[in-house]
mmCIF file of C-alpha atoms and ligand atoms in Angstrom:
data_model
loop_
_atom_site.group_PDB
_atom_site.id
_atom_site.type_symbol
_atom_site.label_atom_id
_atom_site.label_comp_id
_atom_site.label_asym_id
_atom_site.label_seq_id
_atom_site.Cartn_x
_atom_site.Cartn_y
_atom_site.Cartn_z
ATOM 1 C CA UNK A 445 0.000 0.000 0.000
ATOM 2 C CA UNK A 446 1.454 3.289 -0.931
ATOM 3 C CA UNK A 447 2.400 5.584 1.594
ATOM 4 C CA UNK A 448 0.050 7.884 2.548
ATOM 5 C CA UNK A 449 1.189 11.523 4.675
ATOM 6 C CA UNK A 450 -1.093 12.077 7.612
ATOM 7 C CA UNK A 451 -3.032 15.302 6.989
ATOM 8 C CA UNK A 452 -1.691 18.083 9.777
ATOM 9 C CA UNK A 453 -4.329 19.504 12.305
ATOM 10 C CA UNK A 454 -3.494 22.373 14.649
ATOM 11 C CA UNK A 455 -4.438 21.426 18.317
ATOM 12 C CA UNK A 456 -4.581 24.627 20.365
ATOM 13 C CA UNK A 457 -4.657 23.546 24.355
ATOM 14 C CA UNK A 458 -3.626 19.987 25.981
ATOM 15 C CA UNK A 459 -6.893 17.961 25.851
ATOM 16 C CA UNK A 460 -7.569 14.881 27.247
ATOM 17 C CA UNK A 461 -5.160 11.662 26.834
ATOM 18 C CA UNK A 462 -8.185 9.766 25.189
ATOM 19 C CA UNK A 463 -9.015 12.303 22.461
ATOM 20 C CA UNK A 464 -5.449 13.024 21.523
ATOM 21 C CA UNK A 465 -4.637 9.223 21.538
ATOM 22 C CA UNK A 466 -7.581 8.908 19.152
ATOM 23 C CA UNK A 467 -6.521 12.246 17.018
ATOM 24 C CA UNK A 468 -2.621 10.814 16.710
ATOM 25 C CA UNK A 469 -4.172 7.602 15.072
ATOM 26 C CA UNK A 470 -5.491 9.725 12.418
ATOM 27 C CA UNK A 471 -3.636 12.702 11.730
ATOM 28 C CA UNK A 472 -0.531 14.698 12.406
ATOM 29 C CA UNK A 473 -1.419 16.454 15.514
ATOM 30 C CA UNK A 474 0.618 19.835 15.794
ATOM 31 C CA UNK A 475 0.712 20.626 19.316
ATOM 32 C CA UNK A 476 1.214 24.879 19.494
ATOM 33 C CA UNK A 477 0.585 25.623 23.392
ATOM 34 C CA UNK A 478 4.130 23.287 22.995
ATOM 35 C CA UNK A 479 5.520 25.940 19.968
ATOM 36 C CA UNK A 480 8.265 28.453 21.651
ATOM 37 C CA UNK A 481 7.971 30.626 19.004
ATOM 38 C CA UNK A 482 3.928 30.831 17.903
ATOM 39 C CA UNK A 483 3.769 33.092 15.479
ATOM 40 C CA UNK A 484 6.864 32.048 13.875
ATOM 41 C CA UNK A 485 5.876 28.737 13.590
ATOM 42 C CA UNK A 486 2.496 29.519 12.463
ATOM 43 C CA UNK A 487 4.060 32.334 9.938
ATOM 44 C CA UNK A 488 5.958 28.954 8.633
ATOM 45 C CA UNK A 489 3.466 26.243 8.489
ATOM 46 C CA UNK A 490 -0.236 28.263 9.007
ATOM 47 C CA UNK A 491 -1.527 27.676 5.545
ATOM 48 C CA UNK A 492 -1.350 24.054 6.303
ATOM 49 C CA UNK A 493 -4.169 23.562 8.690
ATOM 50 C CA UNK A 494 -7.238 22.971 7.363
ATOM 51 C CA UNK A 495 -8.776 22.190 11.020
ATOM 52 C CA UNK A 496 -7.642 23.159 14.518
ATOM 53 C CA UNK A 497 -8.966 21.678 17.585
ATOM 54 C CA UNK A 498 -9.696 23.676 20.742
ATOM 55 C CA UNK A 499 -11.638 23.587 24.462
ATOM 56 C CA UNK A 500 -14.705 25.777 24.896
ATOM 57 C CA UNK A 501 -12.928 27.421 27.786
ATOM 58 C CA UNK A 502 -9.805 28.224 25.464
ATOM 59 C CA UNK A 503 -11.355 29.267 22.183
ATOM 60 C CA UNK A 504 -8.691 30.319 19.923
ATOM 61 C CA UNK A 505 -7.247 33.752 19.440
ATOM 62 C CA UNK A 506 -8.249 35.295 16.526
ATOM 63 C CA UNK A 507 -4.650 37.010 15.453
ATOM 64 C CA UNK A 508 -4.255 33.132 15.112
ATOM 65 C CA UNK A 509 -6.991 32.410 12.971
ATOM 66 C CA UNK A 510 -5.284 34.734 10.658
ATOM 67 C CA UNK A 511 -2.114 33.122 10.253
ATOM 68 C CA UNK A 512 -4.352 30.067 9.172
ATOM 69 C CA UNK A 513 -5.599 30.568 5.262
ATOM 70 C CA UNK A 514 -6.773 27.241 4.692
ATOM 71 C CA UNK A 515 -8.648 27.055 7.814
ATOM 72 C CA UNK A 516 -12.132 25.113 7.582
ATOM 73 C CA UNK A 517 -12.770 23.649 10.892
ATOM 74 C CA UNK A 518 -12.758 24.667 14.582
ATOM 75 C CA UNK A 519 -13.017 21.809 16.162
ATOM 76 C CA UNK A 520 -14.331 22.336 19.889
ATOM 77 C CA UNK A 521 -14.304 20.304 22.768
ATOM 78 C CA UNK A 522 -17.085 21.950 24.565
ATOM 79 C CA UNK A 523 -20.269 23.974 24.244
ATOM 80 C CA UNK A 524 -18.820 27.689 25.133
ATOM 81 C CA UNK A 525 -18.128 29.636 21.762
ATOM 82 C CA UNK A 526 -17.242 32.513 23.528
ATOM 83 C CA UNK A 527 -14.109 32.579 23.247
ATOM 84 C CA UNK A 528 -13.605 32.197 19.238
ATOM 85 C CA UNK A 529 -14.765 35.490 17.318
ATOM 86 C CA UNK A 530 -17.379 33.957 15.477
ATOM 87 C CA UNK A 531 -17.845 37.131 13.394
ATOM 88 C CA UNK A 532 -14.318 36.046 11.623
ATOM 89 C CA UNK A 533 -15.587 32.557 11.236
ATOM 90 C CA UNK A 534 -18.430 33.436 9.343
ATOM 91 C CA UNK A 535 -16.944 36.006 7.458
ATOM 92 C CA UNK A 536 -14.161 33.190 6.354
ATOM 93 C CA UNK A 537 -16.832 30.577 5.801
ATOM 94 C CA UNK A 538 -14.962 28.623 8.363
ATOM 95 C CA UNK A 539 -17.344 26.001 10.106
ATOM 96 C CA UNK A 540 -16.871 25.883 14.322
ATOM 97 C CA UNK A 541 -18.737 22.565 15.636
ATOM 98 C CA UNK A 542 -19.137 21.889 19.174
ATOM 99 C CA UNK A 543 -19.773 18.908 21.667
ATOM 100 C CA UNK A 544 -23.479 19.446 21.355
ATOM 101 C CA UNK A 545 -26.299 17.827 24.202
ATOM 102 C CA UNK A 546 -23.437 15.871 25.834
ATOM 103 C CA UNK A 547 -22.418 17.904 29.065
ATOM 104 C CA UNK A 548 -26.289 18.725 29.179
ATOM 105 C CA UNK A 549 -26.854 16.502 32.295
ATOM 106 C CA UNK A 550 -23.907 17.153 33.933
ATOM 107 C CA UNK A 551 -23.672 20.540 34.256
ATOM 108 C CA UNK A 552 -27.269 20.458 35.388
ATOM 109 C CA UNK A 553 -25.944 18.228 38.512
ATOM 110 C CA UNK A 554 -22.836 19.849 39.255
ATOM 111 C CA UNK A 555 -25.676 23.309 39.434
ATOM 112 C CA UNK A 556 -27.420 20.998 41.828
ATOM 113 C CA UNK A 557 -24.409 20.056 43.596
ATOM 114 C CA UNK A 558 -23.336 23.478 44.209
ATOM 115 C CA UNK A 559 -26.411 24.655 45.534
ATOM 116 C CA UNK A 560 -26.739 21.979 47.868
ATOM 117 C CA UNK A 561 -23.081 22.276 49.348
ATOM 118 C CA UNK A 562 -23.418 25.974 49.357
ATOM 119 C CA UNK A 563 -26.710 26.155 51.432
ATOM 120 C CA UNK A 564 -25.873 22.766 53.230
ATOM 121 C CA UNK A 565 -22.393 23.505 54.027
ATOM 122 C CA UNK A 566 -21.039 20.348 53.077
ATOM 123 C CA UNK A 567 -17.715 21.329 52.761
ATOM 124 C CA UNK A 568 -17.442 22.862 55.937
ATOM 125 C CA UNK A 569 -19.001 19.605 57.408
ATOM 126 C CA UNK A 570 -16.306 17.777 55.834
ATOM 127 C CA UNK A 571 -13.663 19.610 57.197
ATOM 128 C CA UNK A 572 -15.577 19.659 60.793
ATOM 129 C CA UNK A 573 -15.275 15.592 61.171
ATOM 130 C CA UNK A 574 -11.309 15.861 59.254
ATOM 131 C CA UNK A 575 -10.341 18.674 62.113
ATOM 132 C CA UNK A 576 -12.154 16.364 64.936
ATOM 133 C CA UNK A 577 -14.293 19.748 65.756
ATOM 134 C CA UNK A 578 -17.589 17.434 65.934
ATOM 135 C CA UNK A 579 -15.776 15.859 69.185
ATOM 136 C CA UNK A 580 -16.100 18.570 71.039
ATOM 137 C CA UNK A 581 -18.696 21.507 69.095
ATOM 138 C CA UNK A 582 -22.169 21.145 66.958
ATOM 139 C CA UNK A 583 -21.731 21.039 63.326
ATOM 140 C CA UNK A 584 -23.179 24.292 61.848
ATOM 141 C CA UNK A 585 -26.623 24.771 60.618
ATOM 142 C CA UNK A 586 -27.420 25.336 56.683
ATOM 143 C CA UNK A 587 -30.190 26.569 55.174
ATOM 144 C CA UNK A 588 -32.640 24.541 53.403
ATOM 145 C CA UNK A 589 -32.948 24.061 49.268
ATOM 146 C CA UNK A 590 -36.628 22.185 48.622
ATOM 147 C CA UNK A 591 -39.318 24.483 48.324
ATOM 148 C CA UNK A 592 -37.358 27.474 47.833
ATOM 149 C CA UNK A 593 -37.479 30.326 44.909
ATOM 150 C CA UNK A 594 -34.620 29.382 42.071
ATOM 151 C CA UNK A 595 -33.737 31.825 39.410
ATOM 152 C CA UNK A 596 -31.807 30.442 36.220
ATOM 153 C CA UNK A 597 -30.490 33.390 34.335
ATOM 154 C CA UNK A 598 -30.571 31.584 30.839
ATOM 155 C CA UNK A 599 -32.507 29.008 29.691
ATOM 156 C CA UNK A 600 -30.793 26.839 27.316
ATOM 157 C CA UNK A 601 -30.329 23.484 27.047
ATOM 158 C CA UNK A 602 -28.699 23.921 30.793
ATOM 159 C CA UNK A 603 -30.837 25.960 32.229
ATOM 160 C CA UNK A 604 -33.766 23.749 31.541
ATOM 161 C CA UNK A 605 -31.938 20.753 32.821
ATOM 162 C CA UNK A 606 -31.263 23.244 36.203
ATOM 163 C CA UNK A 607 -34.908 23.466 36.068
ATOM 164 C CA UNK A 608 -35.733 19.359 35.518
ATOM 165 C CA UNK A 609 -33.805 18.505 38.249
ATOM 166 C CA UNK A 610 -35.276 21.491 40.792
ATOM 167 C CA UNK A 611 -38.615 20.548 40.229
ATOM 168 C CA UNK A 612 -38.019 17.516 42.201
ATOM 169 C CA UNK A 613 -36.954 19.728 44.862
ATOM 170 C CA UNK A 614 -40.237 21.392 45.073
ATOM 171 C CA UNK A 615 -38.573 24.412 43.946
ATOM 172 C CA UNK A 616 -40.854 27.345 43.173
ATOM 173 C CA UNK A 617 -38.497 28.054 39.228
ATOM 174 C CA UNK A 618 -38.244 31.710 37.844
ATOM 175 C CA UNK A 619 -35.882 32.471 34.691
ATOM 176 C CA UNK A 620 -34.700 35.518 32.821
ATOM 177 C CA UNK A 621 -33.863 35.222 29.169
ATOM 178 C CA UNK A 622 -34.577 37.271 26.251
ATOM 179 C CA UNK A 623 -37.349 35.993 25.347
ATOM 180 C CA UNK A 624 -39.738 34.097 26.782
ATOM 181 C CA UNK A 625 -40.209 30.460 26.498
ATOM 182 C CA UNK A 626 -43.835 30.073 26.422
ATOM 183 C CA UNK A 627 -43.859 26.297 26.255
ATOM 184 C CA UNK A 628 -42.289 25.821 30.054
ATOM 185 C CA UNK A 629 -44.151 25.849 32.696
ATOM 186 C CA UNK A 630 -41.707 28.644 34.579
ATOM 187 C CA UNK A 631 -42.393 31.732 35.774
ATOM 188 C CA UNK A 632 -40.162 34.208 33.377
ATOM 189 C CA UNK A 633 -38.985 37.505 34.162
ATOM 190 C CA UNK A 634 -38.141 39.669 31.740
ATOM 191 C CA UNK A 635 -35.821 41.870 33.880
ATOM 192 C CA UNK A 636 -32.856 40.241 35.728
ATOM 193 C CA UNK A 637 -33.274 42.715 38.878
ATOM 194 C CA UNK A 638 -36.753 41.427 39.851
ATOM 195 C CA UNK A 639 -35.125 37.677 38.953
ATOM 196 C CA UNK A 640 -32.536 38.392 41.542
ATOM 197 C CA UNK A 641 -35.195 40.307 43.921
ATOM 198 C CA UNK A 642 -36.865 37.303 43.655
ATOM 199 C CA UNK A 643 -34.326 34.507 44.312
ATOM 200 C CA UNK A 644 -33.233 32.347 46.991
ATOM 201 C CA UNK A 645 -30.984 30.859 44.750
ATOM 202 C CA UNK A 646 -29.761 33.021 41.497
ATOM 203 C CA UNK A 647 -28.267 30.283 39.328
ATOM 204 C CA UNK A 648 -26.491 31.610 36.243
ATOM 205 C CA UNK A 649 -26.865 29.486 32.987
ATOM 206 C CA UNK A 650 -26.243 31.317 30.055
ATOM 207 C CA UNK A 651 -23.425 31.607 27.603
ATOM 208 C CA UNK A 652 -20.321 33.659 27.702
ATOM 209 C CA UNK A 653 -18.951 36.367 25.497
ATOM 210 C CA UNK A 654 -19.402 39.907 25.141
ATOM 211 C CA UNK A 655 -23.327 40.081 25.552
ATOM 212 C CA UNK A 656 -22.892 38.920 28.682
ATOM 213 C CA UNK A 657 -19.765 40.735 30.645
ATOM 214 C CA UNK A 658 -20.266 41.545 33.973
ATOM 215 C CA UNK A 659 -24.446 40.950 33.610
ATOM 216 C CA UNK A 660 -24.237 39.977 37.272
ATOM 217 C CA UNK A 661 -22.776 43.821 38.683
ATOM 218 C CA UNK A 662 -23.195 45.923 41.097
ATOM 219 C CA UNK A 663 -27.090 46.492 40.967
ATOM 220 C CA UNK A 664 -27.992 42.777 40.214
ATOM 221 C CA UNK A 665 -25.832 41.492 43.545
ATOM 222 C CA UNK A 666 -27.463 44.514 45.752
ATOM 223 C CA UNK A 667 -30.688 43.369 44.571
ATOM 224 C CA UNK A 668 -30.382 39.994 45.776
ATOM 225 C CA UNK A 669 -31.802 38.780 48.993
ATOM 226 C CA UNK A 670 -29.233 38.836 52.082
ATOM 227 C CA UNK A 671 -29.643 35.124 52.448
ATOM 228 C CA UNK A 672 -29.801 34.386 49.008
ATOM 229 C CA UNK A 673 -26.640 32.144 46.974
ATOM 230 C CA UNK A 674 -25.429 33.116 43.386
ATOM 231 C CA UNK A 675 -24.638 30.020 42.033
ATOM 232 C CA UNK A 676 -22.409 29.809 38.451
ATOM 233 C CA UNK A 677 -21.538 27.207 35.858
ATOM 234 C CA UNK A 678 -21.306 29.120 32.770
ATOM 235 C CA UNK A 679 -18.504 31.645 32.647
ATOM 236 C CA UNK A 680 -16.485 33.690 35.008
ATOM 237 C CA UNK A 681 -16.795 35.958 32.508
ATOM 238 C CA UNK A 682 -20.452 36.929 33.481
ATOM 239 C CA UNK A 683 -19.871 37.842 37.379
ATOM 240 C CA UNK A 684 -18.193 41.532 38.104
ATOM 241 C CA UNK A 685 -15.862 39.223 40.454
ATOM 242 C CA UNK A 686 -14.810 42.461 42.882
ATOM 243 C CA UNK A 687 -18.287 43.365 43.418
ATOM 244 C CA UNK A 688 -19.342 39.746 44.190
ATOM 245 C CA UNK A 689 -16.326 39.377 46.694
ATOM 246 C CA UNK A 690 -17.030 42.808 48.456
ATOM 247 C CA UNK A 691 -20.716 41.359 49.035
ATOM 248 C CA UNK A 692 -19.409 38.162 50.412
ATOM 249 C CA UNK A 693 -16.763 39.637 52.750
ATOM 250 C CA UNK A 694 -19.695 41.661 53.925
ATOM 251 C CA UNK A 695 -22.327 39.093 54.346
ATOM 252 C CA UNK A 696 -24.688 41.094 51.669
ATOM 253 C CA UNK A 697 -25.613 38.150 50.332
ATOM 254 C CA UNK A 698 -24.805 34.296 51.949
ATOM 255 C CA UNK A 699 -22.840 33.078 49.615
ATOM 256 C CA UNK A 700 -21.771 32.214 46.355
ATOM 257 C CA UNK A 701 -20.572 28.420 44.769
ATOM 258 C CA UNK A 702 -18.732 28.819 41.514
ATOM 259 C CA UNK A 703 -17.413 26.571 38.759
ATOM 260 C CA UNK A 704 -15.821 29.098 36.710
ATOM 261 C CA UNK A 705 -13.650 32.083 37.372
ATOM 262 C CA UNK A 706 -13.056 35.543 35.249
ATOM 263 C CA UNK A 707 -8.788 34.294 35.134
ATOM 264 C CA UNK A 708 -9.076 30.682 35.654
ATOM 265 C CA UNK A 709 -7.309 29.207 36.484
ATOM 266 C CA UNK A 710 -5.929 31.495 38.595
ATOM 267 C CA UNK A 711 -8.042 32.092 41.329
ATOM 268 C CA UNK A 712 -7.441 35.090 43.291
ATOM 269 C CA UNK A 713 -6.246 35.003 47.125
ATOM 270 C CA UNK A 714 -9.550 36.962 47.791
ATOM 271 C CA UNK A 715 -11.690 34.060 46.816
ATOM 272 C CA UNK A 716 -9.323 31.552 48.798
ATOM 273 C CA UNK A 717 -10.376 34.071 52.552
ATOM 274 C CA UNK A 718 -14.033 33.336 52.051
ATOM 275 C CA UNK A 719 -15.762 30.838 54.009
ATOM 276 C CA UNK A 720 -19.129 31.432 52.731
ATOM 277 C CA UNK A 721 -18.208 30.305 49.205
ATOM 278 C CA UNK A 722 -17.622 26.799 47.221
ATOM 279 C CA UNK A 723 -15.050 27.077 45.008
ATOM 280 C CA UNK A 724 -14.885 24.515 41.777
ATOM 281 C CA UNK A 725 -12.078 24.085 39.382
ATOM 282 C CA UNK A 726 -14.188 24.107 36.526
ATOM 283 C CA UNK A 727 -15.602 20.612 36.337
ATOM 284 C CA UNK A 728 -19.472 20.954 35.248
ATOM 285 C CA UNK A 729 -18.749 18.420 32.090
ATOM 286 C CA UNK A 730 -15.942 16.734 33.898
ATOM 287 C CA UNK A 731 -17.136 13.064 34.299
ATOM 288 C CA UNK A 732 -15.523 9.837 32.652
ATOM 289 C CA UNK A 733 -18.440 9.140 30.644
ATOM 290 C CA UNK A 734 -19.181 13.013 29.579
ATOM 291 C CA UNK A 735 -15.711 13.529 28.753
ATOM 292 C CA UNK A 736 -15.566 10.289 26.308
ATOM 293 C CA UNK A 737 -18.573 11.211 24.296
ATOM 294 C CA UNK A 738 -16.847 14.525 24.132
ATOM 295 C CA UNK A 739 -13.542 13.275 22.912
ATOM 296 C CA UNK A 740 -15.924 10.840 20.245
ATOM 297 C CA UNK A 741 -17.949 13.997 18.808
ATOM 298 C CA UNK A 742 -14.643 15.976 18.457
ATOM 299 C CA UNK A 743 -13.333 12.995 16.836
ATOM 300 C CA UNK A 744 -16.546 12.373 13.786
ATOM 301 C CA UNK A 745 -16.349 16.143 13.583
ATOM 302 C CA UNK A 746 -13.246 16.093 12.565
ATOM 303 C CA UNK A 747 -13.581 12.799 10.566
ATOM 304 C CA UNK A 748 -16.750 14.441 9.266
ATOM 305 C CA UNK A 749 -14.733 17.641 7.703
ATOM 306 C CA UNK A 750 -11.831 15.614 6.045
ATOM 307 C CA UNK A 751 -14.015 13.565 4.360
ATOM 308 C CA UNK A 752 -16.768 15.794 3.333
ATOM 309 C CA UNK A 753 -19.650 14.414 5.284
ATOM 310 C CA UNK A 754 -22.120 16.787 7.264
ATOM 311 C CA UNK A 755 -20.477 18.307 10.864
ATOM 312 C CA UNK A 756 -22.618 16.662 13.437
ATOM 313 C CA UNK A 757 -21.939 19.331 15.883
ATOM 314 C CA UNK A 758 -22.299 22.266 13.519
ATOM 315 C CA UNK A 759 -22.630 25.021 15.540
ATOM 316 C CA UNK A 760 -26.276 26.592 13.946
ATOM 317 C CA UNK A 761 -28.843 29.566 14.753
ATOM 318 C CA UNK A 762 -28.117 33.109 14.747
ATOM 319 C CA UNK A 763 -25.270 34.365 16.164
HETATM 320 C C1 8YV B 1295 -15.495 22.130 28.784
HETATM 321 C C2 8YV B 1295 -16.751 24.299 28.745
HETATM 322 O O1 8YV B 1295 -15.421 21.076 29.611
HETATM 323 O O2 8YV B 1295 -18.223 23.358 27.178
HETATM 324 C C3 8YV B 1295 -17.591 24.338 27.540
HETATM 325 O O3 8YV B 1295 -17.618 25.402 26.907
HETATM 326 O O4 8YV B 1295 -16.325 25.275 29.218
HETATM 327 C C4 8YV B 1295 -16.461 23.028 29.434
HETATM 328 O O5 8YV B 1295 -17.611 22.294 29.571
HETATM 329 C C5 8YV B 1295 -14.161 22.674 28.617
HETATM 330 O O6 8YV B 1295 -14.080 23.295 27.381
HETATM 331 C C6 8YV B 1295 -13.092 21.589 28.674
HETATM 332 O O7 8YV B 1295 -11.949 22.115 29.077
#
């Protein structure tokens, strides 16, 4: 059999072991987040790449996308397109496919999970019965989850899965979006002050990127109750981070349990002195069996480009 070259795809940040075992079988992975010299070695070999692969959290830059000419494919393992100027993309007819209904469910429990060690304190009862504290004091108290208001601030795919799983918790479910979704039974509110006004739990569920910035500020965080919890597995992007930590370290609000930071993954010391918040490294999709389907929808998408087949995870709607 003659030999045949491996075509070259651009991978942008590590991913998992599984996915770039699979990609290496395939094609000639080019690993830049490894290049010393980027833009050199993208000035050499750029017009190569037909398809780059990237993480929702990472996106790709898009002073890279132009050193790409042949580009056709982004490639991302994820949901979150907020990081890729999708603008460019369509303006270069280059096609961006995502991990589509995978992380759904978990995302939707690691919401859960967050609300429930937030208001439950179950981190600080783990560390009680690690410091021996229970031998001698009673545990704290928390504050109860079934039956109270929720507020989802987007309602996706996520946000109705948020919503799913809280209606087995006899929660009372408000939502903000920009429309209203008049097939669910949920209470919406079309402004995101009465939402918070209105929420024992403010649970943020929408995507990233500029429409978005700092939606949670100064006037939705005073608006919230004082024993309310602002709960967030979307983007770090969406919080005004300062303001939320001044209303923490001041007990305006209870507390806040968070999956995603503004820097990740640096996480500022001021995050690290709060004891009335959960902090997550990012890990709403991050289960064996999420993060295999994942790797396998990257993998036909990519599979699905070189051989001129539809994108399964074409990213579609407006933009
Ligand atoms: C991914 C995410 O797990 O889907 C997204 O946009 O942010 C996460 O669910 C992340 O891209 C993997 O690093």
């Amino acid at each position: 059999m003659p030999y045949a070259e491996k075509t070259s795809v651009l991978l942008i940040a590590p991913v998992m072991d599984a996915l770039y075992e699979n990609l290496i079988n395939a094609y000639n992975v080019c690993k830049l987040y490894e290049e010393s010299d980027a833009v050199g070695f993208l000035n050499a070999t750029g017009h190569q790449f037909r398809a780059i692969i990237t993480r929702g959290d990472t996106g790709v830059k898009t002073e890279i996308l132009e050193k790409l000419p042949s580009l056709g494919l982004i490639a991302v393992f994820g949901v979150g397109t907020d990081a890729i100027d999708l603008t460019y993309t369509r303006q270069h007819d280059i096609a961006v496919t995502i991990t589509s209904d995978i992380l759904t469910s978990d995302v939707a429990d690691m919401a859960m999970g967050l609300m429930l060690s937030g208001a439950r304190k179950l981190c600080q009862g783990d560390r009680f019965v690690r410091s021996r504290a229970w031998e001698s004091e009673a545990p704290p108290l928390g504050s109860q989850v079934s039956g109270k208001r929720l507020g989802i601030v987007g309602m996706g795919n996520i946000g109705q899965a948020i919503a799913r799983r809280a209606l087995a918790f006899d929660m009372q479910i408000s939502y903000n979006s920009r429309t209203e979704k008049e097939a669910l039974p949920y209470t919406w509110q079309a402004n995101l002050l009465s939402l918070a006004q209105d929420s024992d739990f403010l649970v943020i569920a929408a995507s990233g990127g500029a429409h978005t910035k700092n939606l949670i500020n100064s006037d939705v965080i005073a608006a919230m109750p004082a024993h309310a919890w602002l709960i967030n597995i979307a983007r770090g992007s969406m919080v005004d981070e300062p303001v939320l930590i001044d209303a923490l370290r001041s007990n305006k609000i209870a507390g806040a349990a968070l999956d995603v930071f503004a820097n990740e993954p640096y996480v500022s010391d001021a995050w690290l002195a709060l004891d009335n918040v959960v902090l997550q490294p990012h890990v709403g999709s991050a289960t064996h069996e999420t993060r295999q389907k994942m790797s396998e929808s990257v993998i036909a998408n990519v599979d699905a480009f070189f051989t001129g087949k539809t994108l399964p995870g074409q990213l579609k709607g407006p933009l």
